[in-house]
Amino acid sequence: MPSHLNRYEQLIAHDSQLPLQFRSQLAGATKLTRLHSKETSSDKQIIWDTTANVIAPILFGFVYWCLVSAKKRGIERLYFVARDGQILHKIAQVICQNWGYDIDCRYLYGSRQAWHAPSLMEIGEAELGWILDSTTFLSVHSVCERVNLTPQQIEDVLIRFEFPPSKWNLNLSRQERSQLEQAFRDPQVIELILSTSAVYREKAIGYFRQEKLGDGLPFAIVDIGWLGRAQRSFSQLLKSAGLYPESGVHGFYFALEKQAKALGSDHLLAFYNVEKPDRHHISKYRHLFELLVAADHGGTMRYEQSDNQYVPILRYQKNEKAINWGLYVLQNAGVEFAQQLTTNLSDSNCATDQFLRASDLLIESFVYDPSPIEAKVFGSFLIADDQGEKVLYELAPAYNFVNCLKLLSFGSQPFKGVWFPASLARSHPLFRIVLNPNILNATHNLRVIVGRLKRSIRAKTETEPASRLVDT
């Protein structure tokens, strides 16, 4: 019966580690939100229900933690960075209104490309690391786009390194990626990147000033994660313009794998500590978590000046694929949950660690044990693992014979970050049997042994000629 508690609601309601009033109100809010659905499509209904039960409580807990942390640190403004920040910003507005948090919450257009490229003042190993970040699909064109260049601008260098125009849009092999790195170390390319960076830096800083980043009000940025590299570029841009706050830039993140600080005074804080052994699923399935905070517009590529105003230039105005999938259903359910919870529960009766505990329960259940229909609906969402979004992949594709063979023989997935439990749930029962953990572990161990044996034989073969030479 729809009015009965479902598996997620029971997880919360029956967890003795949560205070009785809190878990009752949280389970009740998820149930009320679920029952408020007006969706008629079965797929859209699944999106609404899963958001009410799983996604909304997790995101609400994170946003609440951001607001509490900001208040404790004297931060008066939060910038929710696009695109991950769109749904988070909407939830924050509900919390501030209903629970009386006097914090200015703003939506800030930004991205890795919009901040990384303009922040370049030198090209070292760290900079080359993100310029040539080895995503599943990587082409000459996509790498050039990361630094606001076109392949035509460096055509002579590319040809010298065996990259004619016919190769510019092809996915590069491992060897070709190494060759491209050498091309981007060429002084001519470096000089062009840095001169282009200076042009876009001025426009980025103009946009920052326009959004009041230089008015002296203590602020922090809010993003989903994962390395903090975007904040490093953001801080470098602020520093170059004299806008960097004396107390450093604060960044509130859902989760961080590493902390890539630009300056020693930066502060990178995470709601979900991935160093705990039972939270490795965040790193493993980050694309799934990025789906939960998808936006209805394309990524920010750069900023331009138009009629005395700085405007973000988006990769596309409308994220039609996500909207058609059911993005607005997800966002509306998230806002509805925030309204339900803040109306029926006072912030004095909850704490951030309680939401963290609830998030642990919900994430583990949803990530590792999705129902077949959840796996189908969420697993069919199309994602890209490169910022240029050149190639899209299903988040959790159903496995066929070829996929199984590649996984067992080489350990290779269709793309990095496949939501494996959902892929299994979508696959034929025979493939689910073949791809059970015991078989996968055994084939992995066998590949490790074979790899070591090959390296040992190769090393022995390479040393034998030298030994013969000495004997002679």
Tab-separated table of C-alpha atoms in Angstrom:
chain	number	residue	atom	x	y	z
A	1	MET	CA	0.000	0.000	0.000
A	2	PRO	CA	1.341	3.512	-0.857
A	3	SER	CA	0.410	4.774	2.631
A	4	HIS	CA	2.642	2.192	4.313
A	5	LEU	CA	6.285	2.938	4.981
A	6	ASN	CA	8.472	1.689	2.131
A	7	ARG	CA	11.973	0.261	2.521
A	8	TYR	CA	13.742	3.635	2.687
A	9	GLU	CA	11.240	5.110	5.130
A	10	GLN	CA	11.553	2.026	7.323
A	11	LEU	CA	15.355	2.366	7.299
A	12	ILE	CA	15.025	5.801	8.874
A	13	ALA	CA	12.039	5.136	11.121
A	14	HIS	CA	13.581	2.019	12.694
A	15	ASP	CA	17.174	3.219	13.127
A	16	SER	CA	17.824	3.310	16.873
A	17	GLN	CA	20.923	5.480	16.458
A	18	LEU	CA	18.697	8.399	15.471
A	19	PRO	CA	16.610	10.251	18.099
A	20	LEU	CA	12.992	9.111	18.044
A	21	GLN	CA	11.458	12.502	17.221
A	22	PHE	CA	13.952	13.211	14.459
A	23	ARG	CA	13.624	9.850	12.730
A	24	SER	CA	9.847	9.959	12.987
A	25	GLN	CA	9.658	13.429	11.464
A	26	LEU	CA	12.214	12.614	8.755
A	27	ALA	CA	10.472	9.388	7.736
A	28	GLY	CA	7.146	11.213	7.846
A	29	ALA	CA	8.403	14.032	5.612
A	30	THR	CA	9.727	11.588	3.030
A	31	LYS	CA	6.427	9.696	3.056
A	32	LEU	CA	4.311	12.883	2.792
A	33	THR	CA	6.464	14.102	-0.095
A	34	ARG	CA	6.160	10.757	-1.838
A	35	LEU	CA	2.363	10.832	-1.502
A	36	HIS	CA	2.167	14.399	-2.867
A	37	SER	CA	3.215	13.251	-6.306
A	38	LYS	CA	1.007	14.219	-9.232
A	39	GLU	CA	3.026	12.261	-11.811
A	40	THR	CA	1.175	10.003	-14.243
A	41	SER	CA	4.175	8.440	-16.018
A	42	SER	CA	5.634	5.377	-14.261
A	43	ASP	CA	9.223	6.501	-14.887
A	44	LYS	CA	8.528	10.022	-13.593
A	45	GLN	CA	6.822	8.500	-10.567
A	46	ILE	CA	9.983	6.529	-9.781
A	47	ILE	CA	12.047	9.728	-10.042
A	48	TRP	CA	9.655	11.507	-7.665
A	49	ASP	CA	9.536	8.632	-5.161
A	50	THR	CA	13.298	8.060	-5.137
A	51	THR	CA	13.938	11.779	-4.704
A	52	ALA	CA	11.454	11.983	-1.825
A	53	ASN	CA	12.965	8.943	-0.091
A	54	VAL	CA	16.683	9.204	-0.881
A	55	ILE	CA	17.924	12.197	-2.846
A	56	ALA	CA	16.049	14.969	-1.045
A	57	PRO	CA	17.015	13.940	2.530
A	58	ILE	CA	20.673	13.629	1.487
A	59	LEU	CA	20.790	16.992	-0.278
A	60	PHE	CA	18.772	18.679	2.458
A	61	GLY	CA	21.232	17.432	5.080
A	62	PHE	CA	24.162	18.775	3.077
A	63	VAL	CA	22.584	22.208	2.549
A	64	TYR	CA	21.571	22.413	6.206
A	65	TRP	CA	25.176	21.615	7.167
A	66	CYS	CA	26.378	24.403	4.846
A	67	LEU	CA	24.067	26.937	6.503
A	68	VAL	CA	24.985	25.845	10.034
A	69	SER	CA	28.702	25.903	9.172
A	70	ALA	CA	28.378	29.338	7.595
A	71	LYS	CA	26.620	30.722	10.658
A	72	LYS	CA	29.321	29.328	12.984
A	73	ARG	CA	32.089	30.899	10.877
A	74	GLY	CA	30.472	34.283	10.458
A	75	ILE	CA	29.858	33.761	6.734
A	76	GLU	CA	26.985	35.914	5.486
A	77	ARG	CA	26.763	34.879	1.847
A	78	LEU	CA	26.829	31.506	0.110
A	79	TYR	CA	27.507	31.163	-3.611
A	80	PHE	CA	26.026	27.929	-4.959
A	81	VAL	CA	28.213	27.129	-7.957
A	82	ALA	CA	26.587	26.028	-11.216
A	83	ARG	CA	25.559	23.471	-12.225
A	84	ASP	CA	25.599	21.312	-9.107
A	85	GLY	CA	24.380	24.241	-7.061
A	86	GLN	CA	21.026	24.703	-8.805
A	87	ILE	CA	18.951	22.270	-6.733
A	88	LEU	CA	21.068	23.015	-3.638
A	89	HIS	CA	20.309	26.731	-3.999
A	90	LYS	CA	16.563	26.024	-4.232
A	91	ILE	CA	16.669	23.932	-1.058
A	92	ALA	CA	18.711	26.615	0.733
A	93	GLN	CA	16.104	29.259	-0.053
A	94	VAL	CA	13.380	27.119	1.558
A	95	ILE	CA	15.470	26.485	4.691
A	96	CYS	CA	16.412	30.148	5.067
A	97	GLN	CA	12.813	31.271	4.689
A	98	ASN	CA	11.213	28.692	6.991
A	99	TRP	CA	13.951	28.371	9.594
A	100	GLY	CA	15.035	31.999	9.616
A	101	TYR	CA	18.651	31.777	8.477
A	102	ASP	CA	19.822	35.288	7.594
A	103	ILE	CA	22.305	34.236	4.906
A	104	ASP	CA	22.383	35.643	1.379
A	105	CYS	CA	22.177	32.618	-0.949
A	106	ARG	CA	23.147	33.223	-4.575
A	107	TYR	CA	23.597	31.146	-7.702
A	108	LEU	CA	27.030	31.642	-9.268
A	109	TYR	CA	27.717	30.551	-12.841
A	110	GLY	CA	31.061	28.771	-12.917
A	111	SER	CA	32.819	25.575	-13.945
A	112	ARG	CA	36.223	23.982	-14.254
A	113	GLN	CA	36.658	25.434	-17.737
A	114	ALA	CA	35.336	28.886	-16.828
A	115	TRP	CA	37.792	29.131	-13.894
A	116	HIS	CA	40.741	26.910	-14.799
A	117	ALA	CA	41.595	28.487	-18.157
A	118	PRO	CA	41.490	32.163	-17.045
A	119	SER	CA	43.548	31.399	-13.923
A	120	LEU	CA	46.548	30.159	-15.922
A	121	MET	CA	49.645	32.275	-15.398
A	122	GLU	CA	52.115	29.465	-15.986
A	123	ILE	CA	51.968	25.939	-17.386
A	124	GLY	CA	53.439	23.417	-14.980
A	125	GLU	CA	52.694	19.830	-14.082
A	126	ALA	CA	49.560	20.719	-12.082
A	127	GLU	CA	48.145	22.746	-14.962
A	128	LEU	CA	48.932	20.069	-17.538
A	129	GLY	CA	47.218	17.591	-15.218
A	130	TRP	CA	43.780	19.082	-15.765
A	131	ILE	CA	44.382	20.288	-19.340
A	132	LEU	CA	45.122	16.692	-20.366
A	133	ASP	CA	42.920	14.963	-17.787
A	134	SER	CA	42.528	11.467	-19.254
A	135	THR	CA	38.757	11.071	-19.532
A	136	THR	CA	37.161	8.106	-21.320
A	137	PHE	CA	36.834	10.215	-24.463
A	138	LEU	CA	39.699	12.615	-25.170
A	139	SER	CA	40.318	14.297	-28.497
A	140	VAL	CA	42.581	17.080	-29.736
A	141	HIS	CA	39.539	19.303	-30.082
A	142	SER	CA	38.287	18.634	-26.534
A	143	VAL	CA	41.705	19.375	-25.020
A	144	CYS	CA	42.002	22.631	-26.980
A	145	GLU	CA	38.529	23.650	-25.843
A	146	ARG	CA	39.589	23.319	-22.196
A	147	VAL	CA	41.947	26.268	-22.670
A	148	ASN	CA	39.717	28.246	-25.059
A	149	LEU	CA	41.760	27.419	-28.148
A	150	THR	CA	40.847	25.868	-31.481
A	151	PRO	CA	43.058	23.229	-33.135
A	152	GLN	CA	43.451	25.576	-36.116
A	153	GLN	CA	45.333	28.062	-33.923
A	154	ILE	CA	48.087	25.507	-33.234
A	155	GLU	CA	47.761	23.481	-36.426
A	156	ASP	CA	51.465	23.607	-37.321
A	157	VAL	CA	52.470	22.250	-33.908
A	158	LEU	CA	49.803	19.537	-34.033
A	159	ILE	CA	50.943	18.381	-37.462
A	160	ARG	CA	54.533	18.315	-36.269
A	161	PHE	CA	53.433	15.914	-33.531
A	162	GLU	CA	51.481	13.767	-36.046
A	163	PHE	CA	48.006	15.175	-35.402
A	164	PRO	CA	46.584	16.147	-38.815
A	165	PRO	CA	43.040	17.610	-38.984
A	166	SER	CA	41.613	14.149	-39.705
A	167	LYS	CA	42.552	13.123	-36.128
A	168	TRP	CA	41.281	16.164	-34.254
A	169	ASN	CA	37.878	14.748	-33.315
A	170	LEU	CA	38.917	11.130	-32.706
A	171	ASN	CA	39.307	9.513	-29.300
A	172	LEU	CA	43.052	9.292	-28.651
A	173	SER	CA	44.912	6.132	-27.711
A	174	ARG	CA	47.201	6.036	-24.694
A	175	GLN	CA	50.247	6.624	-26.899
A	176	GLU	CA	48.550	9.502	-28.732
A	177	ARG	CA	47.642	11.126	-25.420
A	178	SER	CA	51.322	11.107	-24.471
A	179	GLN	CA	52.194	12.658	-27.839
A	180	LEU	CA	49.570	15.362	-27.330
A	181	GLU	CA	51.083	16.192	-23.955
A	182	GLN	CA	54.391	16.865	-25.686
A	183	ALA	CA	52.610	19.132	-28.163
A	184	PHE	CA	51.126	21.129	-25.289
A	185	ARG	CA	54.578	21.525	-23.760
A	186	ASP	CA	55.727	23.299	-26.931
A	187	PRO	CA	56.682	26.957	-26.147
A	188	GLN	CA	54.496	28.248	-28.981
A	189	VAL	CA	51.423	26.506	-27.542
A	190	ILE	CA	52.196	27.576	-23.983
A	191	GLU	CA	52.581	31.208	-25.049
A	192	LEU	CA	49.234	31.144	-26.864
A	193	ILE	CA	47.458	29.507	-23.911
A	194	LEU	CA	48.765	32.129	-21.492
A	195	SER	CA	47.926	35.095	-23.719
A	196	THR	CA	44.410	33.742	-24.265
A	197	SER	CA	44.077	33.139	-20.534
A	198	ALA	CA	44.785	36.816	-19.786
A	199	VAL	CA	41.893	37.909	-22.013
A	200	TYR	CA	39.387	35.608	-20.331
A	201	ARG	CA	40.769	36.392	-16.860
A	202	GLU	CA	39.692	40.009	-17.180
A	203	LYS	CA	36.150	38.949	-18.100
A	204	ALA	CA	35.924	36.385	-15.287
A	205	ILE	CA	36.983	38.993	-12.749
A	206	GLY	CA	34.432	41.416	-14.200
A	207	TYR	CA	31.713	38.818	-13.608
A	208	PHE	CA	32.946	38.202	-10.055
A	209	ARG	CA	32.812	41.917	-9.233
A	210	GLN	CA	29.334	42.118	-10.732
A	211	GLU	CA	28.213	39.289	-8.420
A	212	LYS	CA	29.521	41.250	-5.387
A	213	LEU	CA	32.506	39.030	-4.669
A	214	GLY	CA	34.516	42.142	-3.913
A	215	ASP	CA	32.093	43.954	-1.585
A	216	GLY	CA	33.743	42.716	1.618
A	217	LEU	CA	30.878	40.513	2.854
A	218	PRO	CA	32.250	37.201	4.219
A	219	PHE	CA	31.358	34.450	1.740
A	220	ALA	CA	31.829	30.796	0.884
A	221	ILE	CA	31.253	28.741	-2.251
A	222	VAL	CA	29.158	25.556	-2.259
A	223	ASP	CA	29.751	22.669	-4.643
A	224	ILE	CA	29.337	18.890	-4.742
A	225	GLY	CA	33.107	17.997	-4.806
A	226	TRP	CA	35.502	16.226	-5.525
A	227	LEU	CA	39.088	17.484	-5.587
A	228	GLY	CA	38.813	21.199	-4.890
A	229	ARG	CA	40.687	22.087	-8.075
A	230	ALA	CA	37.985	24.540	-9.166
A	231	GLN	CA	38.369	26.420	-5.876
A	232	ARG	CA	42.107	26.597	-6.448
A	233	SER	CA	41.555	28.357	-9.782
A	234	PHE	CA	38.806	30.509	-8.249
A	235	SER	CA	41.183	31.639	-5.480
A	236	GLN	CA	43.948	32.375	-7.972
A	237	LEU	CA	41.573	34.575	-9.979
A	238	LEU	CA	40.481	36.466	-6.876
A	239	LYS	CA	44.110	36.917	-5.809
A	240	SER	CA	45.114	38.310	-9.194
A	241	ALA	CA	42.381	40.968	-8.929
A	242	GLY	CA	42.962	41.887	-5.281
A	243	LEU	CA	39.619	40.340	-4.294
A	244	TYR	CA	40.979	37.480	-2.210
A	245	PRO	CA	39.662	37.771	1.385
A	246	GLU	CA	42.165	38.053	4.225
A	247	SER	CA	40.665	35.032	5.964
A	248	GLY	CA	40.895	32.951	2.782
A	249	VAL	CA	38.199	31.410	0.593
A	250	HIS	CA	35.863	28.945	2.267
A	251	GLY	CA	34.486	26.062	0.199
A	252	PHE	CA	31.702	23.791	1.441
A	253	TYR	CA	31.542	20.449	-0.383
A	254	PHE	CA	29.420	17.359	-0.167
A	255	ALA	CA	32.566	15.211	-0.378
A	256	LEU	CA	36.264	15.687	-1.069
A	257	GLU	CA	38.768	13.062	-2.122
A	258	LYS	CA	41.701	15.468	-1.926
A	259	GLN	CA	42.197	19.096	-1.013
A	260	ALA	CA	43.885	21.007	-3.827
A	261	LYS	CA	44.425	24.349	-2.112
A	262	ALA	CA	45.562	27.344	-4.130
A	263	LEU	CA	46.664	29.268	-1.078
A	264	GLY	CA	47.497	28.165	2.435
A	265	SER	CA	44.668	30.253	3.863
A	266	ASP	CA	41.954	28.497	1.849
A	267	HIS	CA	39.450	26.349	3.741
A	268	LEU	CA	37.927	23.256	2.118
A	269	LEU	CA	35.289	21.556	4.263
A	270	ALA	CA	33.319	18.398	3.488
A	271	PHE	CA	29.965	17.193	4.794
A	272	TYR	CA	30.606	13.569	3.873
A	273	ASN	CA	34.046	12.392	4.991
A	274	VAL	CA	35.186	9.902	2.356
A	275	GLU	CA	38.120	8.803	4.495
A	276	LYS	CA	35.733	6.569	6.409
A	277	PRO	CA	36.155	3.028	4.988
A	278	ASP	CA	32.435	2.490	4.409
A	279	ARG	CA	32.066	5.655	2.313
A	280	HIS	CA	34.261	4.754	-0.655
A	281	HIS	CA	31.148	4.557	-2.837
A	282	ILE	CA	31.290	8.360	-3.194
A	283	SER	CA	34.559	8.190	-5.129
A	284	LYS	CA	33.576	5.035	-6.965
A	285	TYR	CA	30.200	6.296	-8.198
A	286	ARG	CA	30.684	10.049	-8.368
A	287	HIS	CA	28.771	10.255	-11.668
A	288	LEU	CA	25.679	8.980	-9.872
A	289	PHE	CA	25.942	11.751	-7.304
A	290	GLU	CA	26.425	14.301	-10.065
A	291	LEU	CA	23.158	13.108	-11.605
A	292	LEU	CA	21.396	13.911	-8.329
A	293	VAL	CA	22.441	17.576	-8.711
A	294	ALA	CA	21.985	17.948	-12.474
A	295	ALA	CA	20.882	21.372	-13.767
A	296	ASP	CA	18.548	22.501	-16.529
A	297	HIS	CA	21.262	24.363	-18.446
A	298	GLY	CA	24.644	23.619	-19.965
A	299	GLY	CA	28.005	24.133	-18.332
A	300	THR	CA	29.621	27.569	-18.120
A	301	MET	CA	32.318	27.862	-20.780
A	302	ARG	CA	33.477	31.452	-20.182
A	303	TYR	CA	32.225	34.979	-19.545
A	304	GLU	CA	31.658	37.774	-22.041
A	305	GLN	CA	30.783	41.454	-21.733
A	306	SER	CA	27.513	42.595	-23.276
A	307	ASP	CA	25.876	46.028	-22.800
A	308	ASN	CA	27.949	46.906	-19.740
A	309	GLN	CA	27.154	43.544	-18.162
A	310	TYR	CA	29.132	40.340	-17.827
A	311	VAL	CA	27.187	37.253	-18.841
A	312	PRO	CA	28.046	33.546	-18.621
A	313	ILE	CA	28.387	31.776	-21.963
A	314	LEU	CA	26.786	28.360	-21.595
A	315	ARG	CA	27.525	25.247	-23.614
A	316	TYR	CA	23.781	25.111	-24.274
A	317	GLN	CA	20.864	27.069	-22.836
A	318	LYS	CA	18.607	24.123	-22.081
A	319	ASN	CA	19.660	20.689	-20.882
A	320	GLU	CA	16.992	19.025	-22.991
A	321	LYS	CA	18.200	15.458	-22.325
A	322	ALA	CA	17.933	15.906	-18.554
A	323	ILE	CA	14.637	17.790	-18.759
A	324	ASN	CA	13.072	15.104	-20.946
A	325	TRP	CA	14.379	12.433	-18.569
A	326	GLY	CA	12.603	14.088	-15.619
A	327	LEU	CA	14.960	16.659	-14.100
A	328	TYR	CA	12.178	19.025	-13.052
A	329	VAL	CA	10.398	16.138	-11.338
A	330	LEU	CA	13.538	15.532	-9.267
A	331	GLN	CA	13.982	19.205	-8.425
A	332	ASN	CA	10.313	19.744	-7.560
A	333	ALA	CA	10.310	16.719	-5.263
A	334	GLY	CA	13.471	18.029	-3.579
A	335	VAL	CA	11.857	21.404	-2.901
A	336	GLU	CA	8.616	19.765	-1.740
A	337	PHE	CA	10.559	17.670	0.772
A	338	ALA	CA	12.333	20.777	2.085
A	339	GLN	CA	8.957	22.462	2.560
A	340	GLN	CA	7.513	19.438	4.341
A	341	LEU	CA	10.440	18.999	6.709
A	342	THR	CA	10.936	22.661	7.614
A	343	THR	CA	7.208	23.052	8.214
A	344	ASN	CA	6.872	20.043	10.520
A	345	LEU	CA	10.290	20.022	12.223
A	346	SER	CA	12.158	22.807	13.985
A	347	ASP	CA	15.888	23.201	13.395
A	348	SER	CA	16.327	23.089	17.164
A	349	ASN	CA	15.220	19.445	17.047
A	350	CYS	CA	17.833	18.259	14.560
A	351	ALA	CA	21.585	18.277	14.100
A	352	THR	CA	23.921	17.882	11.148
A	353	ASP	CA	25.294	14.565	12.391
A	354	GLN	CA	21.765	13.150	12.395
A	355	PHE	CA	21.353	13.991	8.712
A	356	LEU	CA	24.771	12.474	8.106
A	357	ARG	CA	23.675	9.219	9.736
A	358	ALA	CA	20.501	9.192	7.637
A	359	SER	CA	22.557	9.855	4.496
A	360	ASP	CA	24.774	6.859	5.247
A	361	LEU	CA	21.755	4.573	5.483
A	362	LEU	CA	20.061	5.879	2.346
A	363	ILE	CA	23.167	6.042	0.174
A	364	GLU	CA	24.265	2.509	0.982
A	365	SER	CA	20.817	1.096	0.242
A	366	PHE	CA	20.246	3.027	-2.986
A	367	VAL	CA	23.768	2.726	-4.413
A	368	TYR	CA	24.335	-0.959	-3.748
A	369	ASP	CA	20.809	-2.347	-3.858
A	370	PRO	CA	18.679	-0.366	-6.324
A	371	SER	CA	15.402	-1.951	-7.346
A	372	PRO	CA	15.223	-3.050	-10.995
A	373	ILE	CA	12.983	-0.085	-11.857
A	374	GLU	CA	15.269	2.384	-10.035
A	375	ALA	CA	18.235	0.913	-11.891
A	376	LYS	CA	16.413	1.261	-15.213
A	377	VAL	CA	15.193	4.840	-14.716
A	378	PHE	CA	18.307	6.336	-13.112
A	379	GLY	CA	20.734	4.050	-14.940
A	380	SER	CA	19.425	5.210	-18.317
A	381	PHE	CA	20.427	8.818	-17.612
A	382	LEU	CA	23.043	9.982	-20.132
A	383	ILE	CA	26.228	11.411	-18.669
A	384	ALA	CA	29.657	12.520	-19.913
A	385	ASP	CA	32.913	12.159	-18.027
A	386	ASP	CA	34.631	15.017	-19.894
A	387	GLN	CA	33.756	18.673	-19.421
A	388	GLY	CA	33.262	19.111	-23.172
A	389	GLU	CA	30.481	16.478	-23.124
A	390	LYS	CA	31.592	15.129	-26.495
A	391	VAL	CA	30.372	11.583	-25.869
A	392	LEU	CA	27.480	10.514	-23.651
A	393	TYR	CA	27.136	7.189	-21.840
A	394	GLU	CA	24.309	5.530	-19.961
A	395	LEU	CA	25.102	5.776	-16.264
A	396	ALA	CA	24.321	2.069	-15.754
A	397	PRO	CA	24.140	0.216	-19.071
A	398	ALA	CA	22.766	-3.310	-19.080
A	399	TYR	CA	25.589	-5.811	-19.651
A	400	ASN	CA	25.670	-7.912	-22.799
A	401	PHE	CA	28.027	-10.741	-23.727
A	402	VAL	CA	30.737	-8.392	-25.031
A	403	ASN	CA	30.618	-6.204	-21.895
A	404	CYS	CA	30.935	-9.292	-19.700
A	405	LEU	CA	33.864	-10.649	-21.700
A	406	LYS	CA	35.739	-7.327	-21.524
A	407	LEU	CA	35.103	-7.000	-17.802
A	408	LEU	CA	36.234	-10.527	-16.987
A	409	SER	CA	39.214	-10.542	-19.364
A	410	PHE	CA	40.536	-6.997	-19.013
A	411	GLY	CA	38.623	-5.444	-16.117
A	412	SER	CA	37.354	-2.763	-18.496
A	413	GLN	CA	33.985	-1.057	-18.139
A	414	PRO	CA	32.068	0.774	-20.913
A	415	PHE	CA	33.317	4.016	-19.326
A	416	LYS	CA	34.843	5.197	-16.076
A	417	GLY	CA	32.342	5.411	-13.255
A	418	VAL	CA	29.702	2.930	-14.393
A	419	TRP	CA	27.118	2.451	-11.637
A	420	PHE	CA	27.867	-1.257	-11.445
A	421	PRO	CA	25.120	-2.500	-9.055
A	422	ALA	CA	22.483	-0.822	-11.227
A	423	SER	CA	24.015	-2.282	-14.390
A	424	LEU	CA	23.744	-5.732	-12.844
A	425	ALA	CA	20.129	-5.084	-11.866
A	426	ARG	CA	19.364	-4.177	-15.507
A	427	SER	CA	21.165	-7.202	-16.971
A	428	HIS	CA	19.991	-10.702	-17.873
A	429	PRO	CA	20.014	-13.090	-14.873
A	430	LEU	CA	22.738	-15.187	-16.549
A	431	PHE	CA	25.092	-12.207	-16.675
A	432	ARG	CA	24.303	-11.389	-13.057
A	433	ILE	CA	25.450	-14.903	-12.135
A	434	VAL	CA	28.645	-14.614	-14.196
A	435	LEU	CA	29.502	-11.201	-12.775
A	436	ASN	CA	29.119	-12.093	-9.117
A	437	PRO	CA	31.772	-10.743	-6.691
A	438	ASN	CA	33.597	-14.078	-6.300
A	439	ILE	CA	34.167	-14.493	-10.047
A	440	LEU	CA	35.124	-10.822	-10.479
A	441	ASN	CA	37.645	-11.052	-7.624
A	442	ALA	CA	39.092	-14.282	-9.027
A	443	THR	CA	39.550	-12.837	-12.538
A	444	HIS	CA	41.042	-9.661	-11.064
A	445	ASN	CA	43.570	-11.663	-9.040
A	446	LEU	CA	44.411	-13.737	-12.132
A	447	ARG	CA	45.073	-10.565	-14.178
A	448	VAL	CA	47.345	-9.274	-11.412
A	449	ILE	CA	49.353	-12.538	-11.391
A	450	VAL	CA	49.617	-12.608	-15.197
A	451	GLY	CA	50.689	-8.973	-15.238
A	452	ARG	CA	53.448	-9.588	-12.714
A	453	LEU	CA	54.609	-12.634	-14.675
A	454	LYS	CA	54.771	-10.627	-17.903
A	455	ARG	CA	56.762	-7.854	-16.232
A	456	SER	CA	59.133	-10.405	-14.748
A	457	ILE	CA	59.725	-12.072	-18.142
A	458	ARG	CA	60.177	-8.692	-19.817
A	459	ALA	CA	62.718	-7.587	-17.210
A	460	LYS	CA	64.635	-10.851	-17.539
A	461	THR	CA	64.669	-10.593	-21.350
A	462	GLU	CA	65.987	-7.013	-21.192
A	463	THR	CA	68.852	-7.958	-18.835
A	464	GLU	CA	70.000	-11.084	-20.689
A	465	PRO	CA	71.698	-9.292	-23.661
A	466	ALA	CA	73.655	-7.155	-21.232
A	467	SER	CA	74.790	-10.290	-19.358
A	468	ARG	CA	75.984	-11.928	-22.600
A	469	LEU	CA	77.902	-8.803	-23.472
A	470	VAL	CA	79.712	-8.871	-20.142
A	471	ASP	CA	80.517	-12.595	-20.514
A	472	THR	CA	81.966	-11.977	-23.984
